[in-house]
Short mmCIF file of C-alpha atoms and ligand atoms in Angstrom, two decimals:
data_model
loop_
_atom_site.label_atom_id
_atom_site.label_comp_id
_atom_site.label_asym_id
_atom_site.label_seq_id
_atom_site.Cartn_x
_atom_site.Cartn_y
_atom_site.Cartn_z
CA MET A 25 1.75 -65.65 -32.77
CA ALA A 26 0.55 -69.17 -33.88
CA ALA A 27 2.42 -71.97 -32.03
CA MET A 28 4.88 -74.16 -33.99
CA PRO A 29 3.61 -77.69 -34.34
CA ARG A 30 5.66 -79.97 -32.01
CA PRO A 31 7.12 -83.25 -33.31
CA PHE A 32 5.51 -86.49 -32.16
CA ASN A 33 7.53 -87.91 -29.32
CA PHE A 34 7.36 -91.72 -28.98
CA SER A 35 9.91 -91.85 -26.04
CA PRO A 36 9.39 -94.64 -23.51
CA GLY A 37 10.32 -92.16 -20.68
CA PRO A 38 10.84 -89.59 -19.76
CA ALA A 39 7.95 -89.20 -22.14
CA ALA A 40 5.84 -86.65 -23.94
CA LEU A 41 3.71 -84.52 -21.80
CA PRO A 42 0.48 -82.98 -22.93
CA GLU A 43 1.18 -79.71 -24.77
CA PRO A 44 -1.51 -77.70 -22.88
CA VAL A 45 0.17 -78.77 -19.71
CA LEU A 46 3.64 -77.54 -20.92
CA ARG A 47 2.07 -74.18 -22.00
CA GLN A 48 0.38 -73.70 -18.70
CA ALA A 49 3.55 -74.44 -16.80
CA ALA A 50 5.46 -72.09 -19.00
CA SER A 51 2.90 -69.37 -18.51
CA GLU A 52 3.10 -69.64 -14.82
CA MET A 53 6.92 -70.19 -14.56
CA LEU A 54 7.74 -66.73 -13.20
CA ASP A 55 4.54 -65.99 -11.22
CA TRP A 56 2.77 -68.91 -9.78
CA ASN A 57 -0.63 -68.40 -8.13
CA GLY A 58 -0.11 -64.54 -7.79
CA THR A 59 2.98 -65.17 -5.37
CA GLY A 60 5.40 -63.34 -7.82
CA LEU A 61 7.49 -66.49 -7.48
CA SER A 62 7.99 -69.79 -9.28
CA VAL A 63 6.16 -72.75 -7.73
CA MET A 64 9.73 -74.18 -7.47
CA GLU A 65 10.73 -71.36 -5.26
CA VAL A 66 8.18 -71.58 -2.47
CA SER A 67 8.35 -73.56 0.78
CA HIS A 68 6.74 -76.89 0.60
CA ARG A 69 5.32 -76.10 4.13
CA GLY A 70 3.76 -72.89 3.06
CA LYS A 71 0.00 -72.63 2.90
CA GLU A 72 0.00 -72.21 -0.93
CA PHE A 73 2.03 -75.31 -1.66
CA MET A 74 0.24 -77.42 1.03
CA ALA A 75 -3.15 -76.41 -0.53
CA LEU A 76 -1.77 -77.26 -4.03
CA GLN A 77 -0.61 -80.70 -2.98
CA ALA A 78 -3.80 -81.48 -1.11
CA GLY A 79 -5.91 -80.52 -4.19
CA ILE A 80 -3.72 -82.63 -6.44
CA GLU A 81 -4.06 -85.56 -4.25
CA ALA A 82 -7.93 -85.04 -4.23
CA ASP A 83 -7.82 -84.85 -8.03
CA LEU A 84 -5.94 -88.17 -8.39
CA ARG A 85 -8.16 -89.87 -5.89
CA GLU A 86 -11.15 -88.84 -8.02
CA LEU A 87 -9.57 -89.79 -11.32
CA LEU A 88 -8.47 -93.20 -10.24
CA ALA A 89 -11.27 -93.66 -7.74
CA VAL A 90 -8.85 -94.38 -4.92
CA PRO A 91 -10.76 -95.84 -1.89
CA ALA A 92 -10.68 -93.82 1.33
CA ASN A 93 -8.58 -96.52 3.13
CA TYR A 94 -5.73 -96.03 0.72
CA LYS A 95 -2.87 -93.59 1.36
CA VAL A 96 -1.41 -91.67 -1.65
CA LEU A 97 2.29 -90.90 -1.19
CA PHE A 98 4.36 -88.48 -3.29
CA LEU A 99 7.97 -89.92 -2.95
CA GLN A 100 11.35 -89.94 -4.68
CA GLY A 101 13.85 -92.68 -5.69
CA GLY A 102 11.88 -93.97 -8.76
CA ALA A 103 10.50 -97.37 -9.34
CA ILE A 104 13.90 -98.81 -8.95
CA GLY A 105 13.86 -97.30 -5.42
CA GLN A 106 10.58 -99.12 -4.70
CA ASN A 107 12.10 -102.38 -5.66
CA ALA A 108 13.80 -102.27 -2.27
CA ILE A 109 11.36 -100.03 -0.49
CA VAL A 110 8.39 -102.36 -1.03
CA PRO A 111 10.02 -105.33 0.70
CA MET A 112 11.32 -102.98 3.49
CA ASN A 113 7.83 -101.98 4.28
CA LEU A 114 5.64 -104.90 3.33
CA LEU A 115 7.41 -107.98 4.65
CA ARG A 116 5.82 -107.28 8.07
CA GLY A 117 7.72 -110.15 9.70
CA ARG A 118 7.28 -112.61 6.88
CA LYS A 119 10.15 -114.31 5.24
CA SER A 120 9.20 -114.58 1.66
CA ALA A 121 7.41 -112.88 -1.14
CA ASP A 122 6.08 -114.08 -4.61
CA TYR A 123 7.12 -112.43 -7.84
CA VAL A 124 5.96 -113.09 -11.33
CA ASP A 125 8.64 -112.60 -13.94
CA THR A 126 7.43 -111.13 -17.23
CA GLY A 127 10.48 -109.32 -18.41
CA ALA A 128 13.31 -106.87 -17.87
CA TRP A 129 11.63 -104.82 -15.22
CA SER A 130 10.22 -107.70 -13.04
CA THR A 131 13.58 -109.42 -13.32
CA ARG A 132 15.11 -106.30 -11.76
CA SER A 133 12.50 -106.18 -9.08
CA ILE A 134 13.26 -109.84 -8.12
CA ALA A 135 17.01 -109.33 -7.96
CA ALA A 136 16.43 -106.28 -5.64
CA ALA A 137 13.92 -107.99 -3.39
CA ALA A 138 16.31 -110.99 -2.93
CA HIS A 139 18.43 -108.78 -0.68
CA TYR A 140 15.51 -108.55 1.87
CA CYS A 141 13.73 -111.89 1.72
CA ARG A 142 13.34 -115.23 -0.06
CA VAL A 143 11.82 -114.59 -3.28
CA ASN A 144 9.59 -117.31 -4.79
CA VAL A 145 9.25 -116.74 -8.58
CA ALA A 146 5.68 -117.83 -8.82
CA ALA A 147 5.68 -117.86 -12.55
CA SER A 148 7.92 -116.77 -15.32
CA GLY A 149 7.63 -115.89 -18.98
CA LYS A 150 11.32 -116.34 -19.56
CA ALA A 151 11.18 -119.66 -21.29
CA GLY A 152 8.95 -118.23 -23.96
CA GLY A 153 11.19 -115.07 -24.40
CA PHE A 154 8.84 -112.99 -22.31
CA THR A 155 6.35 -112.79 -25.19
CA SER A 156 3.27 -113.54 -22.95
CA ILE A 157 2.04 -113.15 -19.44
CA PRO A 158 2.08 -116.64 -17.75
CA LYS A 159 -1.47 -118.08 -17.44
CA PRO A 160 -2.90 -117.97 -13.90
CA SER A 161 -3.14 -121.90 -13.90
CA GLU A 162 0.68 -121.94 -14.11
CA TRP A 163 1.27 -119.69 -11.05
CA ARG A 164 2.60 -121.37 -8.00
CA LEU A 165 1.52 -118.88 -5.30
CA ASP A 166 2.52 -119.37 -1.60
CA SER A 167 -0.22 -118.53 0.92
CA GLU A 168 2.44 -117.52 3.37
CA ALA A 169 4.08 -114.95 1.12
CA ALA A 170 4.10 -111.28 2.41
CA TYR A 171 2.80 -110.13 -0.98
CA VAL A 172 2.63 -110.99 -4.72
CA HIS A 173 4.59 -108.60 -6.95
CA ILE A 174 3.81 -108.03 -10.67
CA CYS A 175 4.86 -105.54 -13.31
CA ALA A 176 1.57 -104.47 -14.84
CA ASN A 177 3.31 -103.36 -18.05
CA GLU A 178 6.70 -104.28 -19.22
CA THR A 179 7.97 -101.19 -20.89
CA ILE A 180 10.83 -102.80 -22.64
CA GLY A 181 9.39 -106.12 -23.76
CA GLY A 182 5.81 -104.89 -24.37
CA VAL A 183 3.57 -107.29 -22.54
CA GLU A 184 0.84 -105.90 -20.39
CA TYR A 185 -1.76 -107.47 -17.92
CA HIS A 186 -5.29 -106.91 -19.21
CA TRP A 187 -6.63 -108.67 -16.09
CA VAL A 188 -6.06 -108.50 -12.46
CA PRO A 189 -4.49 -111.60 -10.78
CA ASP A 190 -6.47 -113.17 -7.97
CA THR A 191 -4.12 -113.62 -5.08
CA GLY A 192 -6.64 -114.34 -2.34
CA ALA A 193 -5.73 -113.00 1.05
CA VAL A 194 -2.14 -112.16 0.01
CA PRO A 195 -1.71 -108.44 -1.15
CA LEU A 196 -1.08 -107.70 -4.81
CA VAL A 197 1.63 -105.17 -5.44
CA ALA A 198 1.95 -103.75 -8.95
CA ASP A 199 4.62 -101.75 -10.67
CA MET A 200 2.54 -99.52 -12.85
CA SER A 201 5.16 -97.23 -13.92
CA SER A 202 4.30 -97.40 -17.61
CA ASN A 203 0.48 -97.96 -17.63
CA ILE A 204 -0.88 -95.99 -14.59
CA LEU A 205 -3.79 -93.68 -15.59
CA SER A 206 -3.99 -95.31 -18.92
CA ARG A 207 -7.53 -96.62 -18.21
CA PRO A 208 -9.70 -97.07 -15.14
CA ILE A 209 -8.59 -99.72 -12.66
CA ASP A 210 -10.12 -101.21 -9.51
CA VAL A 211 -7.55 -99.98 -6.90
CA SER A 212 -9.23 -102.10 -4.17
CA ARG A 213 -7.74 -105.25 -5.96
CA TYR A 214 -4.26 -104.08 -5.13
CA GLY A 215 -2.51 -103.88 -1.82
CA LEU A 216 0.00 -101.30 -3.24
CA ILE A 217 0.49 -99.63 -6.56
CA TYR A 218 3.67 -97.79 -7.40
CA ALA A 219 4.85 -95.78 -10.47
CA GLY A 220 7.78 -93.57 -11.49
CA ALA A 221 6.11 -90.45 -12.87
CA GLN A 222 8.03 -89.88 -16.10
CA LYS A 223 5.62 -91.64 -18.43
CA ASN A 224 1.97 -91.06 -17.69
CA ILE A 225 2.13 -88.83 -14.65
CA GLY A 226 4.55 -86.00 -15.19
CA PRO A 227 8.41 -85.37 -15.10
CA ALA A 228 10.95 -87.66 -13.60
CA GLY A 229 11.67 -87.22 -9.93
CA LEU A 230 8.31 -88.03 -8.49
CA THR A 231 7.39 -91.58 -7.45
CA LEU A 232 3.72 -92.22 -6.76
CA VAL A 233 2.68 -94.82 -4.23
CA ILE A 234 -0.91 -95.82 -3.45
CA VAL A 235 -1.16 -98.19 -0.54
CA ASP A 236 -3.78 -99.91 1.50
CA GLU A 237 -3.44 -98.55 4.97
CA ARG A 238 -3.98 -101.96 6.43
CA LEU A 239 -0.44 -102.85 5.21
CA LEU A 240 1.21 -99.97 7.09
CA GLY A 241 2.96 -100.10 10.43
CA GLY A 242 5.42 -102.94 9.78
CA ALA A 243 8.46 -101.53 8.16
CA LEU A 244 11.93 -102.95 8.88
CA PRO A 245 13.46 -100.94 11.75
CA THR A 246 16.34 -100.01 9.36
CA THR A 247 14.04 -98.41 6.77
CA PRO A 248 15.08 -94.82 6.02
CA SER A 249 12.37 -92.46 7.19
CA ALA A 250 11.99 -90.98 3.65
CA PHE A 251 11.17 -94.46 2.48
CA ASP A 252 8.98 -95.49 5.41
CA TYR A 253 5.38 -95.48 4.06
CA THR A 254 3.82 -95.23 7.49
CA ILE A 255 6.00 -92.23 8.38
CA GLN A 256 5.34 -90.52 5.07
CA ALA A 257 1.64 -91.19 5.24
CA ALA A 258 1.46 -89.59 8.65
CA ASN A 259 3.30 -86.55 7.39
CA ASN A 260 1.65 -85.70 4.05
CA SER A 261 4.69 -87.11 2.18
CA MET A 262 6.69 -84.22 3.81
CA ILE A 263 9.06 -85.96 6.15
CA ASN A 264 11.57 -84.36 3.78
CA THR A 265 11.27 -81.92 0.90
CA PRO A 266 9.04 -83.53 -1.66
CA PRO A 267 9.79 -83.05 -5.44
CA THR A 268 7.59 -79.98 -5.50
CA TYR A 269 7.85 -79.07 -9.15
CA ALA A 270 7.17 -82.53 -10.31
CA ILE A 271 4.10 -82.72 -8.08
CA TYR A 272 2.86 -79.45 -9.44
CA LEU A 273 3.21 -80.69 -13.00
CA ALA A 274 1.57 -84.00 -12.17
CA GLY A 275 -1.37 -81.84 -10.85
CA LEU A 276 -1.56 -80.19 -14.28
CA VAL A 277 -1.57 -83.62 -15.88
CA PHE A 278 -4.44 -84.82 -13.64
CA ARG A 279 -6.45 -81.80 -14.60
CA TRP A 280 -5.72 -82.36 -18.33
CA LEU A 281 -6.90 -86.06 -17.87
CA ASP A 282 -10.09 -84.77 -16.37
CA ASP A 283 -10.49 -82.47 -19.34
CA GLN A 284 -10.11 -85.40 -21.64
CA GLY A 285 -13.23 -87.00 -20.11
CA GLY A 286 -11.44 -88.98 -17.33
CA LEU A 287 -9.83 -92.43 -17.50
CA ALA A 288 -12.70 -94.23 -19.26
CA ALA A 289 -12.50 -91.92 -22.24
CA VAL A 290 -8.67 -91.88 -22.11
CA GLY A 291 -8.68 -95.71 -22.02
CA GLU A 292 -10.98 -95.83 -25.10
CA ARG A 293 -8.51 -93.52 -26.95
CA ASN A 294 -5.58 -95.59 -25.95
CA ARG A 295 -7.27 -98.72 -27.19
CA ALA A 296 -8.01 -97.06 -30.49
CA LYS A 297 -4.36 -95.90 -30.85
CA ALA A 298 -2.96 -99.31 -30.16
CA ALA A 299 -5.31 -101.00 -32.47
CA LEU A 300 -4.24 -98.75 -35.26
CA LEU A 301 -0.56 -99.41 -34.70
CA TYR A 302 -0.87 -103.18 -34.20
CA GLY A 303 -3.17 -103.27 -37.25
CA CYS A 304 -0.46 -101.71 -39.33
CA ILE A 305 2.14 -104.21 -38.14
CA ASP A 306 0.02 -107.24 -38.60
CA GLY A 307 -1.32 -105.95 -41.91
CA SER A 308 2.14 -105.30 -43.40
CA GLY A 309 2.42 -108.79 -45.01
CA GLY A 310 5.20 -109.69 -42.64
CA PHE A 311 7.33 -106.57 -43.25
CA TYR A 312 6.93 -105.52 -39.58
CA ARG A 313 6.75 -107.86 -36.73
CA ASN A 314 5.64 -107.82 -33.12
CA ASP A 315 6.36 -111.07 -31.28
CA ILE A 316 3.96 -110.54 -28.29
CA ALA A 317 0.91 -112.90 -27.86
CA PRO A 318 -1.97 -110.77 -28.98
CA ALA A 319 -3.95 -111.02 -25.78
CA ASP A 320 -0.94 -109.68 -23.79
CA ARG A 321 0.20 -106.97 -26.06
CA SER A 322 0.92 -103.65 -24.39
CA LEU A 323 -1.30 -100.70 -25.24
CA MET A 324 1.47 -98.34 -24.09
CA ASN A 325 4.73 -99.74 -25.53
CA VAL A 326 4.73 -101.25 -29.05
CA PRO A 327 8.02 -102.89 -29.97
CA PHE A 328 8.33 -103.98 -33.57
CA HIS A 329 11.04 -105.24 -35.90
CA LEU A 330 11.79 -104.54 -39.57
CA PRO A 331 12.66 -107.58 -41.77
CA ASP A 332 16.36 -106.83 -41.58
CA PRO A 333 18.16 -104.78 -38.82
CA ALA A 334 20.20 -103.23 -41.60
CA LEU A 335 17.12 -101.25 -42.41
CA ASP A 336 16.80 -99.72 -38.78
CA ALA A 337 18.97 -96.68 -39.36
CA GLU A 338 17.29 -95.73 -42.51
CA PHE A 339 13.88 -96.23 -40.79
CA LEU A 340 14.89 -94.05 -37.88
CA ASP A 341 16.37 -91.26 -40.02
CA GLY A 342 13.29 -91.09 -42.15
CA ALA A 343 11.12 -91.05 -39.11
CA LYS A 344 13.14 -88.17 -37.60
CA ALA A 345 12.73 -86.24 -40.88
CA ALA A 346 9.00 -86.75 -40.56
CA ASP A 347 9.01 -85.48 -36.94
CA LEU A 348 8.52 -88.82 -35.50
CA LEU A 349 10.95 -88.98 -32.65
CA GLN A 350 12.63 -91.56 -30.25
CA LEU A 351 11.49 -94.73 -31.95
CA LYS A 352 14.62 -96.76 -31.47
CA GLY A 353 13.89 -99.99 -29.47
CA HIS A 354 15.63 -100.85 -26.24
CA ARG A 355 18.97 -102.41 -26.82
CA ILE A 356 18.05 -105.75 -25.22
CA VAL A 357 15.22 -106.22 -27.66
CA GLY A 358 16.42 -104.36 -30.68
CA GLY A 359 14.26 -102.96 -33.56
CA MET A 360 11.81 -100.19 -32.84
CA ARG A 361 9.46 -99.27 -30.01
CA ALA A 362 6.71 -96.80 -30.22
CA SER A 363 5.61 -95.59 -26.80
CA ILE A 364 2.04 -94.22 -27.09
CA TYR A 365 1.15 -93.04 -23.59
CA ASN A 366 -1.73 -90.73 -22.70
CA ALA A 367 -0.06 -87.63 -24.22
CA MET A 368 0.40 -89.17 -27.66
CA PRO A 369 -2.58 -88.08 -29.74
CA LEU A 370 -4.32 -90.35 -32.28
CA GLU A 371 -2.92 -88.12 -34.98
CA GLY A 372 0.51 -88.97 -33.82
CA VAL A 373 -0.23 -92.66 -34.30
CA ARG A 374 -1.82 -91.93 -37.59
CA ALA A 375 1.32 -90.04 -38.73
CA LEU A 376 3.58 -93.01 -37.65
CA VAL A 377 1.38 -95.58 -39.47
CA ALA A 378 1.41 -93.46 -42.61
CA TYR A 379 5.23 -93.32 -42.40
CA MET A 380 5.46 -97.08 -41.83
CA VAL A 381 3.24 -97.93 -44.72
CA HIS A 382 5.26 -95.59 -46.93
CA PHE A 383 8.55 -97.06 -45.78
CA ALA A 384 7.32 -100.75 -46.26
CA THR A 385 6.14 -99.91 -49.80
CA ARG A 386 9.49 -98.51 -50.65
CA ARG A 387 11.64 -101.23 -49.05
CA GLY A 388 9.28 -104.24 -49.06
N1 PMP B 418 9.59 -100.33 -13.89
C1 PMP B 418 9.15 -99.95 -15.12
C2 PMP B 418 7.96 -100.85 -15.57
C3 PMP B 418 9.71 -98.97 -15.95
O1 PMP B 418 9.27 -98.78 -17.13
C4 PMP B 418 10.81 -98.36 -15.40
C5 PMP B 418 11.51 -97.23 -16.15
N2 PMP B 418 11.52 -97.24 -17.53
C6 PMP B 418 11.32 -98.69 -14.03
C7 PMP B 418 10.70 -99.62 -13.40
C8 PMP B 418 12.46 -97.97 -13.49
O2 PMP B 418 11.98 -96.70 -13.03
P1 PMP B 418 12.93 -95.51 -12.53
O3 PMP B 418 13.87 -95.19 -13.60
O4 PMP B 418 11.90 -94.50 -12.27
O5 PMP B 418 13.48 -96.01 -11.23
#
């Protein structure tokens, strides 16, 4: 039987997963790997699951070119959990950390870290309405800071770093929840990368941490063992039961990314998708508007406004009727937001652009 075409899902997260991944997971739901059981039903300490997780870690290391001196951890608690877990683990006796404020998610990271240390906001885009990433010349970094924290892509506001900050000897920590695996990166430029899985990795419930092992060993004594990077690294992320199904699904996504040609090819496709959508917005004669400085525009999350918020509901209803789902913007920004992560095909962006052109012609 021919598969029904699925709608195009522009959700910011939990986000669309690649259709072949969902189909494979469905086909293996009742009998995984010849066990007669679902992968959800087997022991995380059994040899089948241990081998699966080791293979998934190896695949991720290859995809992202993770250097050998970095640990890959499969944790829980989301990126919000990491907001506290990072200072617990990385202060290493220091009293302060530098944070760069680029929008809603970095603001939350700053508030959480302030419970653990003195936070120096080294630069902030707040005065400009978070429409650009502060220029490196404006950053006031502290050489005594335990680390410098950035949010690599602000999922709500739609600004993204297209360069890697130079923080000298101070480790750079990045929340990559919404742009990890969207293109190749040089992992060695970061001390630690973390990401909730539910955008570009897999389903919610898994939090990925990639950490330079030279930063381990200094967690606060009160750190829960499940959140102590050193303990988890020494125990294959199995100090407690890991989120086994989410890890399995992430493994299918990693394989799919490899089938797509790896991150260089995926990055090219993401650039083309974003160019098409921003081109539509910029070429709409002012009907659609995106306020972000062009050099800092996110390739993953594209917020845009219609000329009058009174048109929003009609726009969304028409989009839904055209099988273009979950385009409503975040309440703190308003308007629309199209999230175009790896699993969004170019055809999905083409369909959205065709709808936007049609809507603007009718209402413009
Ligand atoms: N940081 C960023 C950049 C995010 O996009 C999100 C979720 N949308 C979070 C942090 C919070 O992640 P979680 O809900 O997994 O804790």
